[in-house]
Amino acid sequence: MPRRLLLVFILSVALELLAFRYLNRDLLWLDVHARTPEVSALTRDTAEAALQRPRLSRRHLEALIAATDRDEVRGLQLRAFARLAARHEEDPDVLLRYADALRRARQFDHAERVYADLLKAAE
């Protein structure tokens, strides 16, 4: 009996892992390809599809930010930063990185507001 229970448990865990990898294949793909130097159409499409999801973990948002840290896809990076900043409003590191990304994207008014909010929170 204990052997059969252990076998059922192992099979259940394996099936759950396979289902997770299948359902999150786009996010796992982004994790692997976050550091490639060029942006392909597949990277853009995968990032766009990932941002359509209603829920993304912080780790996946960070991978998405790293994968889109290029001028060609700066808009996707700002969208990912906006979601991350909205979920972690109390984290000054996230907000500072978001403000810096806004500054690099030449959205100075919005960056100034985020920097000002950071200064108020620091006081």
Coordinates of N, CA, C and O in Angstrom, one line a residue, residues 2-116:
P2 N 1.9 1.4 0.9 CA 2.7 2.6 0.9 C 3.4 2.8 -0.5 O 3.6 3.9 -0.9
R3 N 3.8 1.7 -1.1 CA 4.5 1.8 -2.4 C 3.5 2.4 -3.5 O 3.9 3.3 -4.3
R4 N 2.3 1.9 -3.5 CA 1.3 2.4 -4.4 C 1.0 3.9 -4.2 O 0.9 4.7 -5.1
L5 N 0.9 4.3 -2.9 CA 0.7 5.7 -2.5 C 1.8 6.6 -3.0 O 1.6 7.7 -3.5
L6 N 3.1 6.1 -2.8 CA 4.2 6.9 -3.2 C 4.3 7.0 -4.7 O 4.6 8.1 -5.3
L7 N 3.9 5.9 -5.5 CA 3.9 6.0 -6.9 C 2.8 7.0 -7.4 O 3.1 7.8 -8.3
V8 N 1.7 7.0 -6.8 CA 0.6 7.9 -7.2 C 1.1 9.3 -6.9 O 0.8 10.3 -7.7
F9 N 1.7 9.6 -5.8 CA 2.2 10.9 -5.5 C 3.3 11.4 -6.5 O 3.2 12.5 -7.0
I10 N 4.2 10.5 -6.8 CA 5.2 10.9 -7.8 C 4.6 11.2 -9.2 O 5.0 12.2 -9.8
L11 N 3.7 10.4 -9.6 CA 3.0 10.6 -10.9 C 2.2 11.9 -10.9 O 2.2 12.7 -11.8
S12 N 1.6 12.2 -9.8 CA 0.8 13.4 -9.6 C 1.7 14.7 -9.7 O 1.4 15.6 -10.4
V13 N 2.8 14.6 -9.0 CA 3.8 15.7 -9.1 C 4.3 15.9 -10.5 O 4.4 17.0 -11.0
A14 N 4.6 14.8 -11.1 CA 5.2 14.9 -12.5 C 4.2 15.5 -13.5 O 4.5 16.3 -14.3
L15 N 2.9 15.1 -13.4 CA 1.8 15.6 -14.2 C 1.6 17.1 -14.0 O 1.4 17.9 -14.9
E16 N 1.7 17.5 -12.7 CA 1.5 18.9 -12.3 C 2.6 19.7 -12.9 O 2.4 20.8 -13.4
L17 N 3.8 19.2 -12.8 CA 5.0 19.9 -13.4 C 4.9 20.1 -14.9 O 5.1 21.2 -15.4
L18 N 4.5 19.0 -15.6 CA 4.3 19.1 -17.0 C 3.2 20.1 -17.4 O 3.3 20.9 -18.3
A19 N 2.1 20.1 -16.7 CA 1.0 21.0 -16.9 C 1.4 22.5 -16.7 O 1.1 23.4 -17.5
F20 N 2.2 22.7 -15.6 CA 2.7 24.0 -15.3 C 3.6 24.5 -16.4 O 3.5 25.7 -16.9
R21 N 4.5 23.7 -16.9 CA 5.5 24.1 -17.9 C 4.7 24.4 -19.2 O 5.1 25.2 -20.0
Y22 N 3.7 23.6 -19.5 CA 2.9 23.8 -20.7 C 2.1 25.1 -20.7 O 2.2 25.9 -21.6
L23 N 1.5 25.4 -19.6 CA 0.6 26.6 -19.4 C 1.5 27.8 -19.4 O 1.0 28.9 -19.8
N24 N 2.7 27.8 -18.8 CA 3.5 28.9 -18.7 C 4.7 28.9 -19.6 O 5.8 29.5 -19.3
R25 N 4.6 28.3 -20.7 CA 5.8 28.1 -21.6 C 6.3 29.5 -22.2 O 7.5 29.7 -22.3
D26 N 5.4 30.5 -22.4 CA 5.8 31.8 -22.8 C 6.6 32.5 -21.8 O 7.7 33.1 -22.1
L27 N 6.2 32.4 -20.5 CA 7.0 33.1 -19.5 C 8.3 32.4 -19.2 O 9.3 33.0 -19.0
L28 N 8.3 31.1 -19.3 CA 9.6 30.3 -19.1 C 10.5 30.6 -20.3 O 11.7 30.8 -20.1
W29 N 10.0 30.8 -21.5 CA 10.8 31.2 -22.6 C 11.4 32.5 -22.4 O 12.6 32.7 -22.7
L30 N 10.7 33.5 -21.9 CA 11.2 34.8 -21.6 C 12.3 34.8 -20.6 O 13.3 35.5 -20.7
D31 N 12.2 33.9 -19.6 CA 13.3 33.8 -18.6 C 14.6 33.4 -19.2 O 15.6 33.9 -18.9
V32 N 14.5 32.5 -20.2 CA 15.7 32.0 -20.8 C 16.3 33.0 -21.8 O 17.5 33.2 -21.8
H33 N 15.5 33.7 -22.5 CA 16.0 34.6 -23.5 C 16.1 36.1 -23.1 O 16.2 36.9 -24.0
A34 N 16.0 36.3 -21.8 CA 16.0 37.7 -21.4 C 17.3 38.4 -21.7 O 17.4 39.6 -21.8
R35 N 18.4 37.7 -21.8 CA 19.7 38.4 -22.0 C 20.3 38.3 -23.5 O 21.4 38.6 -23.7
T36 N 19.5 37.9 -24.4 CA 19.9 37.9 -25.8 C 20.1 39.3 -26.3 O 19.3 40.1 -26.0
P37 N 21.1 39.6 -27.1 CA 21.4 40.9 -27.5 C 20.4 41.5 -28.4 O 20.2 42.7 -28.4
E38 N 19.8 40.7 -29.3 CA 18.9 41.3 -30.3 C 17.5 41.0 -29.9 O 17.2 40.0 -29.3
V39 N 16.6 41.9 -30.4 CA 15.2 41.7 -30.2 C 14.6 41.1 -31.4 O 14.6 41.6 -32.5
S40 N 14.0 39.9 -31.3 CA 13.4 39.3 -32.4 C 11.9 39.6 -32.4 O 11.3 40.0 -31.4
A41 N 11.2 39.3 -33.5 CA 9.8 39.4 -33.5 C 9.1 38.5 -32.5 O 8.1 38.8 -31.9
L42 N 9.7 37.3 -32.3 CA 9.2 36.4 -31.3 C 9.3 36.9 -29.9 O 8.4 36.8 -29.1
T43 N 10.4 37.7 -29.6 CA 10.5 38.3 -28.2 C 9.4 39.3 -28.1 O 8.8 39.4 -27.0
R44 N 9.2 40.1 -29.1 CA 8.2 41.2 -29.0 C 6.8 40.5 -28.8 O 6.0 40.9 -28.0
D45 N 6.5 39.5 -29.6 CA 5.2 38.8 -29.5 C 5.0 38.1 -28.2 O 3.9 38.2 -27.6
T46 N 6.1 37.5 -27.7 CA 6.0 36.8 -26.4 C 5.8 37.8 -25.3 O 5.0 37.6 -24.4
A47 N 6.5 38.9 -25.3 CA 6.3 39.9 -24.3 C 4.9 40.5 -24.3 O 4.3 40.7 -23.3
E48 N 4.4 40.8 -25.5 CA 3.1 41.3 -25.7 C 2.0 40.3 -25.1 O 1.1 40.7 -24.4
A49 N 2.2 39.0 -25.4 CA 1.3 38.0 -24.9 C 1.4 37.9 -23.4 O 0.3 37.8 -22.7
A50 N 2.6 38.0 -22.8 CA 2.7 37.9 -21.4 C 2.1 39.1 -20.7 O 1.5 38.9 -19.6
L51 N 2.2 40.3 -21.3 CA 1.5 41.4 -20.6 C 0.0 41.4 -20.7 O -0.7 42.1 -20.0
Q52 N -0.5 40.6 -21.6 CA -2.0 40.4 -21.7 C -2.5 39.6 -20.5 O -3.7 39.6 -20.2
R53 N -1.7 38.8 -19.8 CA -2.1 38.0 -18.7 C -2.6 38.9 -17.5 O -1.9 39.9 -17.2
P54 N -3.6 38.4 -16.9 CA -4.1 39.3 -15.8 C -3.2 39.2 -14.5 O -3.1 40.2 -13.8
R55 N -2.5 38.1 -14.4 CA -1.6 38.0 -13.2 C -0.2 37.5 -13.7 O -0.1 36.5 -14.4
L56 N 0.8 38.2 -13.2 CA 2.2 37.8 -13.5 C 2.9 37.9 -12.2 O 2.7 38.9 -11.4
S57 N 3.8 37.0 -11.9 CA 4.6 37.1 -10.7 C 5.7 38.1 -10.8 O 6.0 38.6 -11.9
R58 N 6.3 38.5 -9.7 CA 7.3 39.5 -9.8 C 8.5 39.0 -10.6 O 9.1 39.7 -11.3
R59 N 8.8 37.7 -10.4 CA 9.9 37.1 -11.1 C 9.7 37.2 -12.6 O 10.6 37.5 -13.4
H60 N 8.5 36.9 -13.1 CA 8.2 37.0 -14.5 C 8.2 38.4 -15.0 O 8.7 38.7 -16.1
L61 N 7.7 39.4 -14.2 CA 7.8 40.8 -14.6 C 9.2 41.2 -14.7 O 9.6 42.0 -15.7
E62 N 10.1 40.8 -13.8 CA 11.5 41.2 -13.9 C 12.2 40.6 -15.1 O 13.0 41.2 -15.8
A63 N 11.8 39.4 -15.4 CA 12.4 38.7 -16.7 C 11.9 39.5 -17.9 O 12.6 39.7 -18.8
L64 N 10.6 39.9 -17.9 CA 10.1 40.7 -19.0 C 10.8 42.0 -19.1 O 11.1 42.5 -20.2
I65 N 11.0 42.7 -18.0 CA 11.7 43.9 -18.0 C 13.1 43.8 -18.6 O 13.6 44.6 -19.4
A66 N 13.8 42.7 -18.2 CA 15.2 42.5 -18.7 C 15.2 42.1 -20.2 O 16.1 42.6 -20.9
A67 N 14.2 41.4 -20.6 CA 14.1 41.0 -22.0 C 13.8 42.2 -22.9 O 14.1 42.2 -24.1
T68 N 13.1 43.2 -22.4 CA 12.7 44.3 -23.2 C 13.5 45.6 -22.9 O 13.1 46.7 -23.1
D69 N 14.7 45.4 -22.3 CA 15.6 46.5 -22.0 C 16.4 47.0 -23.2 O 17.6 46.9 -23.3
R70 N 15.6 47.3 -24.3 CA 16.2 47.8 -25.5 C 15.3 48.9 -26.1 O 14.1 48.9 -25.8
D71 N 15.9 49.7 -26.9 CA 15.2 50.9 -27.4 C 14.0 50.4 -28.3 O 12.9 51.1 -28.3
E72 N 14.1 49.3 -29.0 CA 13.0 48.9 -29.9 C 11.7 48.5 -29.2 O 10.6 48.5 -29.8
V73 N 11.9 48.1 -28.0 CA 10.7 47.6 -27.2 C 10.6 48.3 -25.9 O 10.1 47.8 -24.9
R74 N 11.0 49.6 -25.8 CA 10.9 50.3 -24.6 C 9.5 50.5 -24.1 O 9.3 50.5 -22.9
G75 N 8.5 50.6 -25.0 CA 7.1 50.7 -24.6 C 6.7 49.5 -23.8 O 5.9 49.6 -22.8
L76 N 7.1 48.3 -24.2 CA 6.7 47.1 -23.5 C 7.4 47.0 -22.1 O 6.8 46.6 -21.1
Q77 N 8.6 47.5 -22.1 CA 9.3 47.5 -20.8 C 8.6 48.5 -19.8 O 8.4 48.2 -18.6
L78 N 8.2 49.6 -20.3 CA 7.4 50.6 -19.4 C 6.1 50.0 -19.0 O 5.7 50.2 -17.8
R79 N 5.4 49.3 -19.8 CA 4.2 48.6 -19.4 C 4.5 47.6 -18.3 O 3.7 47.5 -17.3
A80 N 5.5 46.8 -18.4 CA 5.9 45.9 -17.4 C 6.3 46.6 -16.1 O 5.9 46.1 -15.0
F81 N 7.1 47.6 -16.2 CA 7.5 48.4 -15.0 C 6.2 49.0 -14.3 O 6.2 49.0 -13.1
A82 N 5.3 49.5 -15.1 CA 4.1 50.1 -14.5 C 3.3 49.1 -13.7 O 2.8 49.4 -12.6
R83 N 3.2 47.8 -14.2 CA 2.5 46.8 -13.5 C 3.3 46.4 -12.2 O 2.7 46.2 -11.2
L84 N 4.6 46.3 -12.3 CA 5.4 46.0 -11.2 C 5.3 47.1 -10.1 O 5.2 46.8 -8.9
A85 N 5.4 48.4 -10.6 CA 5.3 49.5 -9.6 C 4.0 49.6 -9.0 O 3.9 49.9 -7.8
A86 N 2.9 49.3 -9.7 CA 1.6 49.3 -9.1 C 1.4 48.2 -8.0 O 0.7 48.5 -7.0
R87 N 2.0 47.1 -8.2 CA 1.9 46.0 -7.2 C 2.9 46.2 -6.1 O 2.6 45.6 -5.0
H88 N 4.0 47.0 -6.3 CA 5.0 47.1 -5.2 C 5.2 48.6 -5.0 O 6.3 49.1 -5.1
E89 N 4.1 49.3 -4.6 CA 4.2 50.8 -4.4 C 5.1 51.2 -3.3 O 5.6 52.3 -3.3
E90 N 5.3 50.3 -2.4 CA 6.2 50.6 -1.2 C 7.6 50.3 -1.4 O 8.5 50.6 -0.5
D91 N 8.0 49.7 -2.5 CA 9.4 49.3 -2.7 C 10.1 50.4 -3.5 O 9.9 50.6 -4.7
P92 N 11.0 51.1 -2.8 CA 11.7 52.3 -3.4 C 12.6 51.8 -4.6 O 12.8 52.6 -5.5
D93 N 13.2 50.6 -4.5 CA 14.0 50.2 -5.6 C 13.2 50.0 -6.9 O 13.7 50.4 -8.0
V94 N 12.1 49.5 -6.8 CA 11.2 49.3 -8.0 C 10.8 50.7 -8.6 O 10.9 50.9 -9.8
L95 N 10.4 51.6 -7.7 CA 10.0 52.9 -8.1 C 11.1 53.7 -8.7 O 10.9 54.4 -9.7
L96 N 12.3 53.6 -8.2 CA 13.5 54.3 -8.7 C 13.8 53.7 -10.1 O 14.1 54.5 -11.0
R97 N 13.8 52.4 -10.2 CA 14.1 51.8 -11.6 C 13.0 52.2 -12.6 O 13.3 52.5 -13.7
Y98 N 11.7 52.3 -12.1 CA 10.6 52.7 -13.0 C 10.8 54.2 -13.4 O 10.7 54.5 -14.6
A99 N 11.2 55.0 -12.5 CA 11.4 56.4 -12.8 C 12.6 56.6 -13.8 O 12.5 57.4 -14.7
D100 N 13.6 55.8 -13.6 CA 14.8 55.9 -14.5 C 14.4 55.4 -15.9 O 14.8 56.0 -16.9
A101 N 13.6 54.3 -16.0 CA 13.1 53.9 -17.3 C 12.3 54.9 -18.0 O 12.4 55.1 -19.2
L102 N 11.4 55.6 -17.2 CA 10.6 56.7 -17.8 C 11.5 57.8 -18.3 O 11.3 58.4 -19.4
R103 N 12.5 58.1 -17.6 CA 13.5 59.2 -18.0 C 14.2 58.8 -19.3 O 14.3 59.6 -20.2
R104 N 14.6 57.5 -19.4 CA 15.3 57.1 -20.6 C 14.3 57.0 -21.8 O 14.8 57.2 -22.9
A105 N 13.1 56.9 -21.5 CA 12.1 56.9 -22.6 C 11.6 58.3 -22.9 O 10.7 58.5 -23.7
R106 N 12.2 59.3 -22.2 CA 11.9 60.7 -22.4 C 10.5 61.1 -22.0 O 10.0 62.0 -22.6
Q107 N 10.0 60.4 -21.0 CA 8.7 60.8 -20.5 C 9.0 61.5 -19.1 O 8.7 61.0 -18.0
F108 N 9.5 62.7 -19.3 CA 10.0 63.4 -18.2 C 9.0 63.8 -17.1 O 9.3 63.8 -15.9
D109 N 7.8 64.2 -17.6 CA 6.8 64.6 -16.6 C 6.4 63.5 -15.7 O 6.3 63.6 -14.5
H110 N 6.2 62.3 -16.3 CA 5.8 61.2 -15.5 C 7.0 60.7 -14.6 O 6.8 60.4 -13.4
A111 N 8.2 60.8 -15.1 CA 9.4 60.4 -14.3 C 9.5 61.4 -13.1 O 9.8 60.9 -12.0
E112 N 9.3 62.6 -13.4 CA 9.4 63.6 -12.3 C 8.4 63.3 -11.2 O 8.7 63.5 -10.0
R113 N 7.1 63.0 -11.5 CA 6.1 62.6 -10.5 C 6.6 61.4 -9.7 O 6.4 61.4 -8.5
V114 N 7.1 60.4 -10.3 CA 7.6 59.2 -9.6 C 8.8 59.6 -8.7 O 8.8 59.2 -7.5
Y115 N 9.7 60.4 -9.2 CA 10.8 60.8 -8.4 C 10.4 61.6 -7.2 O 10.8 61.5 -6.0
A116 N 9.4 62.5 -7.4 CA 8.8 63.3 -6.3 C 8.1 62.5 -5.3 O 8.3 62.7 -4.1

